[in-house]
């Protein structure tokens, strides 16, 4: 509502007030959609049926002429625009009527676009949030907390995401990624990549190989896309091992994580980012850092850094040094870090932050033995396992653990050869690992009644909560997990 002299008549409807209903009339019905209603004072009074209250609310004092036009677009009615002449007696001409029609048509289009944008924005946010993992997790390797803040203002939600999931042998995978573009397409691409990452991670691939496979997937997605340049993004994958306390990480065009050591020192590992996903041609490099227990990893997307990444990283380091203390929860730390962002209320880009506070398995909770490729080593392995489980007070797992170790060590001796390594890890579960120098992948199958062998892995699958294998630099490791309760 606006007046030429800056003063809005007190009798007319004010901002926020409901408008009284106007009775139906032939003049209004004739031009109710798409047309401009031109009315002088006499016609306006007839339309309002000379109702004193309606005339006060709809006709300013001294009105000579008026134009009215509905805001109508795509079958939706958004409102009605009305202009008046009170000081000038000349009626509105054809140019005024055309201008009124064009203004209302453009306004209705803008409002309709805003509705579409808002609906898509809300849908993308709901989709994005539904695909993210729980905000906080706790495992033998680390405690984690994630925060996602969608872009505000006129920017649609992007394809940022984070993830934290358990891997074999008590390890944890930490993920943060940023998909190119915004809107539903970016959220859908994020969903496909997140599913692929979890599938590839379940194969126990090292970070560089996982990124290489993910890069191949993105390039296939580019071939399928109408706009290939709209598919891609940056990605950071880290794997932390609570037994060795080593974190391996690789980056596809993503900034390095911040590491806060227990003494409060903040560092950025010397990570060499590879190309963005979808570029190809270049290999990805793995960076390894040893983290003392109680260290905090901060993985983030560029929305947290702002337009100047170098200045943003410096500010992040300063904020972490100030806020990251052992007695502050990760959830509180994340909220305070986001709160210090200059655009925290309405960020220009999505802000994603994943915090992980590392834990470690005590040395007394691990035991390692090596054996030659000698059948007699199976007896030694069983004896070592039985003695260690008795020392740990896990006598109820003796029978099942002995069968598992016997089968795995026997297969290693028969098909792989020396050196053979056996490791037990006690934490929330009992982990048994047998490593050998071959890359032959074990295959579970159901043996026929006439077969003399082939039942070992089937038996292991029945005795364990989880089992699998992963390749190492010198061969492979077959691992199993048993609940400490024995159930």
Coordinates of C-alpha atoms in Angstrom, one line a residue:
X1 CA 0.0 0.0 0.0
X2 CA 1.4 3.3 -1.1
X3 CA 0.1 6.9 -1.4
X4 CA 1.5 9.7 -3.7
X5 CA 1.9 12.0 -0.7
X6 CA 3.1 9.3 1.6
X7 CA 0.0 9.3 3.7
X8 CA -2.4 6.4 3.5
X9 CA -6.1 7.4 4.1
X10 CA -7.2 6.2 7.5
X11 CA -10.6 5.0 6.2
X12 CA -9.2 2.6 3.7
X13 CA -8.2 -1.0 4.6
X14 CA -4.8 -1.0 6.4
X15 CA -1.9 -3.4 6.0
X16 CA -2.7 -6.7 7.6
X17 CA -6.5 -6.0 8.0
X18 CA -9.0 -8.4 6.3
X19 CA -10.9 -6.9 3.5
X20 CA -14.7 -7.0 3.6
X21 CA -16.4 -9.1 0.9
X22 CA -17.7 -7.2 -2.1
X23 CA -21.1 -8.3 -3.5
X24 CA -21.1 -10.0 -6.9
X25 CA -22.0 -7.6 -9.8
X26 CA -22.0 -7.8 -13.6
X27 CA -19.1 -5.3 -13.8
X28 CA -16.8 -7.4 -11.7
X29 CA -17.9 -10.7 -13.2
X30 CA -17.2 -9.5 -16.7
X31 CA -13.6 -8.8 -15.9
X32 CA -12.8 -11.0 -12.9
X33 CA -9.9 -12.8 -14.5
X34 CA -7.2 -11.4 -16.7
X35 CA -8.8 -8.0 -17.3
X36 CA -8.5 -4.6 -15.8
X37 CA -11.6 -3.1 -14.2
X38 CA -11.8 0.7 -15.0
X39 CA -14.2 2.5 -12.7
X40 CA -15.1 6.1 -12.0
X41 CA -16.6 7.2 -8.7
X42 CA -20.2 6.5 -9.8
X43 CA -19.4 3.0 -11.1
X44 CA -17.4 2.2 -8.0
X45 CA -20.4 3.2 -5.8
X46 CA -22.7 1.0 -7.9
X47 CA -20.3 -2.0 -7.6
X48 CA -20.3 -1.5 -3.8
X49 CA -24.1 -1.2 -3.8
X50 CA -23.8 2.2 -2.1
X51 CA -22.9 0.4 1.1
X52 CA -21.4 3.2 3.4
X53 CA -19.0 0.8 5.1
X54 CA -17.7 -0.7 1.9
X55 CA -17.3 2.7 0.3
X56 CA -15.2 3.9 3.2
X57 CA -13.0 0.8 3.1
X58 CA -12.6 0.7 -0.7
X59 CA -12.9 4.4 -1.9
X60 CA -10.5 7.0 -0.8
X61 CA -11.9 10.5 -0.3
X62 CA -11.9 12.5 -3.5
X63 CA -11.6 9.5 -5.8
X64 CA -12.1 10.3 -9.5
X65 CA -11.0 7.1 -11.2
X66 CA -9.6 3.6 -10.3
X67 CA -8.1 0.6 -12.0
X68 CA -8.4 -2.9 -10.5
X69 CA -6.7 -6.1 -11.7
X70 CA -6.5 -9.6 -10.3
X71 CA -3.2 -11.3 -9.6
X72 CA -3.8 -14.5 -11.4
X73 CA -1.3 -17.1 -12.7
X74 CA -1.6 -20.8 -13.7
X75 CA -5.0 -21.3 -12.3
X76 CA -4.1 -19.7 -9.0
X77 CA -5.5 -16.4 -7.6
X78 CA -3.0 -14.5 -5.4
X79 CA -4.8 -11.3 -4.8
X80 CA -6.1 -8.1 -6.3
X81 CA -4.4 -4.8 -7.1
X82 CA -6.2 -1.4 -7.0
X83 CA -5.0 2.1 -7.9
X84 CA -6.8 5.4 -7.5
X85 CA -6.7 8.9 -8.8
X86 CA -7.9 11.5 -6.2
X87 CA -6.2 14.8 -7.2
X88 CA -6.3 14.4 -11.0
X89 CA -9.7 14.4 -12.6
X90 CA -8.5 13.0 -15.9
X91 CA -9.5 9.3 -16.4
X92 CA -7.0 6.5 -16.9
X93 CA -6.1 6.1 -20.6
X94 CA -5.2 3.0 -22.6
X95 CA -1.6 3.3 -21.8
X96 CA -2.4 3.3 -18.0
X97 CA -4.6 0.3 -18.5
X98 CA -2.0 -1.7 -20.4
X99 CA 0.7 -0.8 -17.8
X100 CA -1.6 -2.0 -15.0
X101 CA -2.3 -5.2 -16.8
X102 CA 1.4 -5.9 -17.4
X103 CA 2.4 -5.0 -13.9
X104 CA -0.2 -7.3 -12.4
X105 CA 0.8 -10.1 -14.8
X106 CA 4.5 -9.8 -13.9
X107 CA 3.7 -9.6 -10.2
X108 CA 1.5 -12.7 -10.4
X109 CA 4.3 -14.6 -12.3
X110 CA 6.9 -13.5 -9.6
X111 CA 4.6 -14.7 -6.8
X112 CA 4.0 -18.0 -8.6
X113 CA 7.7 -18.5 -9.1
X114 CA 8.3 -17.7 -5.4
X115 CA 5.7 -20.4 -4.5
X116 CA 7.4 -22.9 -6.7
X117 CA 10.8 -22.0 -5.4
X118 CA 9.7 -22.3 -1.8
X119 CA 8.0 -25.6 -2.4
X120 CA 11.1 -27.0 -4.2
X121 CA 13.4 -25.6 -1.4
X122 CA 11.3 -27.2 1.3
X123 CA 11.1 -30.5 -0.6
X124 CA 14.9 -30.5 -1.1
X125 CA 15.5 -29.7 2.5
X126 CA 13.2 -32.6 3.6
X127 CA 14.9 -35.0 1.2
X128 CA 18.3 -33.8 2.3
X129 CA 17.7 -34.2 6.0
X130 CA 16.0 -37.6 5.5
X131 CA 19.1 -38.9 3.8
X132 CA 21.6 -37.7 6.4
X133 CA 22.6 -40.1 9.2
X134 CA 21.8 -39.6 12.8
X135 CA 23.2 -36.4 14.1
X136 CA 25.2 -38.1 16.8
X137 CA 26.8 -41.6 16.9
X138 CA 29.0 -43.4 19.4
X139 CA 31.3 -46.4 18.6
X140 CA 34.5 -47.9 19.8
X141 CA 36.5 -45.7 17.4
X142 CA 34.9 -42.3 18.0
X143 CA 32.0 -40.2 19.1
X144 CA 30.5 -38.1 16.3
X145 CA 28.1 -35.2 15.8
X146 CA 26.9 -33.7 12.5
X147 CA 25.2 -30.4 11.7
X148 CA 23.6 -29.4 8.4
X149 CA 22.3 -25.9 7.8
X150 CA 20.6 -25.3 4.4
X151 CA 21.3 -22.2 2.4
X152 CA 18.9 -19.4 3.1
X153 CA 17.6 -16.4 1.1
X154 CA 17.2 -16.9 -2.7
X155 CA 19.7 -19.8 -2.9
X156 CA 18.2 -23.3 -3.1
X157 CA 19.4 -26.1 -0.9
X158 CA 22.5 -27.8 -2.2
X159 CA 23.9 -31.3 -2.2
X160 CA 26.1 -31.2 0.9
X161 CA 26.2 -34.3 3.1
X162 CA 28.1 -36.0 5.9
X163 CA 28.2 -39.6 7.1
X164 CA 29.8 -41.7 9.8
X165 CA 29.6 -45.5 9.7
X166 CA 31.3 -48.5 11.3
X167 CA 33.8 -50.5 9.4
X168 CA 35.4 -53.8 10.1
X169 CA 37.7 -54.3 13.1
X170 CA 36.2 -51.4 15.1
X171 CA 37.3 -48.8 12.5
X172 CA 35.0 -45.9 11.5
X173 CA 34.5 -44.2 8.2
X174 CA 34.0 -40.4 8.1
X175 CA 32.6 -38.7 5.1
X176 CA 31.8 -35.2 3.9
X177 CA 30.9 -34.2 0.4
X178 CA 29.6 -31.2 -1.6
X179 CA 27.7 -31.9 -4.9
X180 CA 27.7 -29.3 -7.7
X181 CA 24.5 -27.3 -8.0
X182 CA 21.4 -26.8 -5.9
X183 CA 17.8 -28.0 -5.6
X184 CA 16.3 -31.4 -6.0
X185 CA 18.7 -32.6 -8.6
X186 CA 21.7 -31.9 -6.3
X187 CA 19.9 -33.6 -3.4
X188 CA 19.1 -36.7 -5.6
X189 CA 22.8 -36.8 -6.8
X190 CA 23.9 -36.7 -3.2
X191 CA 21.6 -39.6 -2.4
X192 CA 23.1 -41.7 -5.1
X193 CA 26.7 -40.9 -4.1
X194 CA 26.0 -41.5 -0.4
X195 CA 24.5 -45.0 -1.2
X196 CA 27.5 -45.8 -3.4
X197 CA 30.0 -44.7 -0.7
X198 CA 28.4 -47.0 1.9
X199 CA 28.4 -49.9 -0.6
X200 CA 32.1 -49.3 -1.5
X201 CA 33.1 -48.8 2.1
X202 CA 31.5 -52.1 3.0
X203 CA 34.0 -53.7 0.6
X204 CA 36.8 -52.3 2.9
X205 CA 38.4 -50.4 0.1
X206 CA 41.2 -47.9 1.1
X207 CA 40.3 -44.2 0.7
X208 CA 42.1 -43.7 -2.6
X209 CA 40.5 -46.7 -4.3
X210 CA 37.1 -45.8 -3.0
X211 CA 37.5 -42.3 -4.5
X212 CA 38.6 -43.8 -7.8
X213 CA 35.5 -46.0 -8.0
X214 CA 33.3 -43.0 -6.9
X215 CA 34.9 -40.9 -9.7
X216 CA 34.0 -43.6 -12.2
X217 CA 30.4 -43.5 -11.0
X218 CA 30.2 -39.8 -11.4
X219 CA 31.5 -39.9 -14.9
X220 CA 28.8 -42.5 -15.8
X221 CA 26.2 -40.2 -14.2
X222 CA 27.6 -37.3 -16.4
X223 CA 27.0 -39.4 -19.5
X224 CA 23.4 -40.0 -18.5
X225 CA 22.7 -36.3 -17.5
X226 CA 21.3 -33.7 -19.8
X227 CA 23.8 -31.2 -18.5
X228 CA 27.1 -33.2 -17.7
X229 CA 28.7 -30.1 -16.1
X230 CA 25.9 -30.2 -13.5
X231 CA 27.1 -33.5 -12.1
X232 CA 30.2 -33.6 -9.9
X233 CA 31.5 -32.3 -6.6
X234 CA 34.2 -32.5 -3.9
X235 CA 34.5 -35.3 -1.4
X236 CA 36.6 -36.3 1.6
X237 CA 36.8 -39.8 3.0
X238 CA 38.7 -40.7 6.2
X239 CA 39.1 -44.0 8.0
X240 CA 40.2 -44.0 11.7
X241 CA 41.5 -47.2 13.3
X242 CA 41.2 -47.1 17.2
X243 CA 43.8 -49.9 17.5
X244 CA 46.6 -48.3 15.6
X245 CA 45.3 -44.8 16.3
X246 CA 46.0 -43.9 12.6
X247 CA 43.6 -42.0 10.4
X248 CA 44.0 -42.5 6.6
X249 CA 42.3 -39.9 4.4
X250 CA 42.0 -38.9 0.8
X251 CA 40.3 -36.0 -0.9
X252 CA 38.7 -35.3 -4.2
X253 CA 39.0 -31.5 -4.4
X254 CA 37.9 -31.0 -0.8
X255 CA 39.7 -29.0 1.9
X256 CA 41.5 -30.9 4.6
X257 CA 39.9 -31.5 8.0
X258 CA 41.0 -29.7 11.1
X259 CA 42.5 -31.7 13.8
X260 CA 42.4 -30.5 17.4
X261 CA 44.9 -32.4 19.6
X262 CA 44.1 -33.1 23.3
X263 CA 46.4 -30.2 24.3
X264 CA 44.3 -27.8 22.2
X265 CA 46.7 -27.4 19.3
X266 CA 44.9 -27.1 16.0
X267 CA 46.4 -28.5 12.8
X268 CA 45.4 -29.1 9.2
X269 CA 47.0 -32.4 7.9
X270 CA 49.2 -32.0 4.8
X271 CA 46.5 -33.4 2.6
X272 CA 47.0 -33.3 -1.2
X273 CA 43.5 -32.9 -2.8
X274 CA 43.0 -34.8 -6.0
X275 CA 40.7 -33.6 -8.8
X276 CA 37.0 -33.1 -8.2
X277 CA 34.7 -36.1 -8.8
X278 CA 34.0 -36.5 -12.4
X279 CA 37.3 -35.1 -13.7
X280 CA 39.2 -38.4 -13.8
X281 CA 42.7 -39.0 -15.1
X282 CA 44.6 -38.3 -11.9
X283 CA 45.1 -40.7 -9.0
X284 CA 44.1 -39.9 -5.4
X285 CA 46.7 -39.8 -2.7
X286 CA 46.3 -41.1 0.9
X287 CA 47.5 -39.1 3.9
X288 CA 48.0 -40.8 7.2
X289 CA 48.1 -39.1 10.6
X290 CA 48.4 -40.6 14.1
X291 CA 45.8 -39.2 16.5
X292 CA 46.1 -39.4 20.3
X293 CA 42.9 -40.5 22.1
X294 CA 40.7 -37.5 22.6
X295 CA 41.6 -35.8 19.4
X296 CA 38.8 -34.0 17.6
X297 CA 38.4 -34.1 13.8
X298 CA 36.4 -31.4 12.1
X299 CA 35.2 -32.2 8.5
X300 CA 33.3 -29.5 6.8
X301 CA 32.1 -28.1 3.4
X302 CA 33.1 -24.8 1.9
X303 CA 29.9 -23.1 3.2
X304 CA 31.6 -23.0 6.6
X305 CA 34.6 -21.2 5.2
X306 CA 32.9 -18.4 3.3
X307 CA 34.1 -16.9 0.0
X308 CA 37.8 -16.7 1.1
X309 CA 38.8 -20.3 1.9
X310 CA 42.2 -19.3 3.3
X311 CA 40.8 -16.8 5.7
X312 CA 37.9 -19.2 6.5
X313 CA 40.3 -22.0 7.5
X314 CA 42.3 -19.6 9.7
X315 CA 39.1 -18.4 11.4
X316 CA 38.0 -22.1 11.9
X317 CA 41.4 -22.9 13.5
X318 CA 41.0 -19.9 15.8
X319 CA 37.4 -20.8 16.7
X320 CA 38.4 -24.5 17.4
X321 CA 41.3 -23.4 19.6
X322 CA 38.9 -21.2 21.6
X323 CA 35.9 -23.6 21.8
X324 CA 37.1 -27.2 21.6
X325 CA 37.7 -28.4 25.1
X326 CA 37.3 -31.9 26.6
X327 CA 34.3 -31.0 28.7
X328 CA 32.4 -29.5 25.8
X329 CA 30.1 -31.9 24.0
X330 CA 30.4 -32.2 20.3
X331 CA 26.9 -31.0 19.8
X332 CA 27.5 -27.9 21.7
X333 CA 30.8 -27.3 20.0
X334 CA 29.2 -27.7 16.5
X335 CA 26.4 -25.3 17.4
X336 CA 28.8 -22.7 18.7
X337 CA 31.1 -23.0 15.6
X338 CA 28.1 -22.5 13.3
X339 CA 26.9 -19.6 15.5
X340 CA 30.2 -17.7 14.8
X341 CA 29.6 -17.9 11.1
X342 CA 28.8 -14.4 9.8
X343 CA 25.9 -15.7 7.8
X344 CA 24.6 -18.2 10.3
X345 CA 21.1 -16.9 10.2
X346 CA 20.7 -17.0 6.4
X347 CA 23.8 -18.7 4.9
X348 CA 24.6 -18.1 1.3
X349 CA 25.6 -21.7 0.8
X350 CA 24.8 -24.9 2.7
X351 CA 26.9 -25.4 5.8
X352 CA 27.9 -28.9 6.8
X353 CA 30.0 -29.9 9.7
X354 CA 31.0 -33.3 11.0
X355 CA 32.9 -33.6 14.3
X356 CA 34.5 -36.8 15.6
X357 CA 36.3 -37.2 18.9
X358 CA 38.6 -40.2 18.7
X359 CA 38.9 -43.1 21.1
X360 CA 41.5 -45.9 21.4
X361 CA 41.6 -49.5 22.2
X362 CA 43.9 -50.2 25.1
X363 CA 47.0 -52.3 24.4
X364 CA 45.9 -54.9 26.9
X365 CA 42.8 -55.5 24.9
X366 CA 44.7 -56.8 21.8
X367 CA 46.7 -59.9 21.3
X368 CA 48.7 -60.8 18.2
X369 CA 50.5 -64.1 17.1
X370 CA 52.3 -65.2 13.9
X371 CA 52.5 -68.8 12.6
X372 CA 54.3 -70.7 9.9
X373 CA 52.5 -72.6 7.2
X374 CA 52.6 -75.7 9.3
X375 CA 49.4 -77.7 10.2
X376 CA 50.7 -77.9 13.8
X377 CA 50.1 -74.1 14.0
X378 CA 46.4 -74.7 14.2
X379 CA 46.8 -76.4 17.6
X380 CA 49.0 -73.5 18.7
X381 CA 46.4 -70.9 17.5
X382 CA 43.6 -72.7 19.5
X383 CA 45.7 -72.8 22.6
X384 CA 46.7 -69.1 22.3
X385 CA 43.0 -68.1 21.8
X386 CA 41.8 -70.2 24.7
X387 CA 44.4 -68.8 27.1
X388 CA 43.7 -65.2 26.0
X389 CA 39.9 -65.5 26.3
X390 CA 40.2 -67.0 29.8
X391 CA 42.5 -64.1 30.8
X392 CA 39.8 -61.7 29.5
X393 CA 37.0 -63.5 31.3
X394 CA 35.3 -64.6 28.1
X395 CA 35.1 -68.3 28.8
X396 CA 31.6 -68.5 27.3
X397 CA 33.1 -67.7 23.9
X398 CA 35.8 -70.4 24.0
X399 CA 34.0 -73.0 22.0
X400 CA 32.8 -70.7 19.1
X401 CA 36.1 -68.8 19.0
X402 CA 38.1 -72.0 18.8
X403 CA 36.1 -73.2 15.9
X404 CA 36.4 -69.9 14.1
X405 CA 40.2 -69.7 14.6
X406 CA 40.7 -73.3 13.6
X407 CA 38.8 -72.8 10.3
X408 CA 40.5 -69.6 9.4
X409 CA 44.1 -70.6 10.2
X410 CA 43.6 -74.0 8.5
X411 CA 42.4 -72.3 5.3
X412 CA 45.4 -69.8 5.5
X413 CA 47.9 -72.7 5.8
X414 CA 46.2 -74.7 3.1
X415 CA 45.7 -72.0 0.4
X416 CA 47.9 -69.1 1.3
X417 CA 51.1 -70.0 3.1
X418 CA 53.2 -68.0 5.5
X419 CA 53.4 -65.6 7.1
X420 CA 50.0 -66.1 8.9
X421 CA 49.0 -63.6 11.5
X422 CA 46.2 -63.9 14.2
X423 CA 44.9 -61.0 16.1
X424 CA 42.2 -60.7 18.8
X425 CA 40.6 -57.4 19.8
X426 CA 38.3 -57.0 22.8
X427 CA 36.0 -54.0 23.0
X428 CA 32.3 -53.8 22.5
X429 CA 32.6 -57.0 20.5
X430 CA 35.3 -59.7 20.1
X431 CA 37.2 -59.3 16.8
X432 CA 39.2 -62.1 15.4
X433 CA 41.4 -61.4 12.4
X434 CA 43.5 -63.9 10.4
X435 CA 45.8 -62.4 7.8
X436 CA 47.8 -64.1 5.0
X437 CA 49.8 -63.1 1.9
X438 CA 47.3 -63.9 -0.8
X439 CA 44.6 -61.8 -2.4
X440 CA 42.2 -64.7 -3.0
X441 CA 38.8 -63.6 -1.8
X442 CA 36.9 -66.2 0.3
X443 CA 33.4 -67.2 -1.0
X444 CA 30.6 -68.4 1.0
X445 CA 28.7 -71.3 -0.5
X446 CA 26.3 -74.0 0.7
X447 CA 28.1 -77.4 0.3
X448 CA 26.3 -80.4 -1.0
X449 CA 25.7 -83.5 1.1
X450 CA 28.3 -85.3 -1.0
X451 CA 31.0 -82.6 -0.6
X452 CA 33.9 -83.4 1.7
X453 CA 34.6 -79.7 2.5
X454 CA 33.3 -76.2 1.8
X455 CA 31.4 -75.8 5.1
X456 CA 33.9 -73.7 7.0
X457 CA 32.7 -70.2 6.0
X458 CA 29.1 -71.2 6.4
X459 CA 29.9 -72.4 9.9
X460 CA 31.7 -69.1 10.6
X461 CA 28.7 -67.1 9.4
X462 CA 26.4 -69.0 11.8
X463 CA 28.8 -68.4 14.8
X464 CA 29.5 -64.7 14.3
X465 CA 27.5 -61.4 14.3
X466 CA 29.5 -60.2 11.2
X467 CA 32.3 -61.4 9.1
X468 CA 34.1 -60.4 6.0
X469 CA 37.5 -59.8 4.3
X470 CA 39.6 -56.9 3.2
X471 CA 42.7 -56.5 1.1
X472 CA 45.9 -55.1 2.6
X473 CA 49.2 -54.0 1.1
X474 CA 50.6 -57.5 1.7
X475 CA 47.6 -59.7 1.2
X476 CA 44.2 -60.0 2.8
X477 CA 42.6 -60.2 6.3
X478 CA 39.5 -62.2 7.1
X479 CA 37.8 -60.8 10.2
X480 CA 34.9 -61.9 12.4
X481 CA 32.9 -60.2 15.2
X482 CA 31.2 -61.9 18.1
X483 CA 29.0 -60.2 20.7
X484 CA 30.6 -60.4 24.1
X485 CA 27.4 -61.8 25.5
X486 CA 27.7 -64.8 23.2
X487 CA 24.2 -64.2 21.7

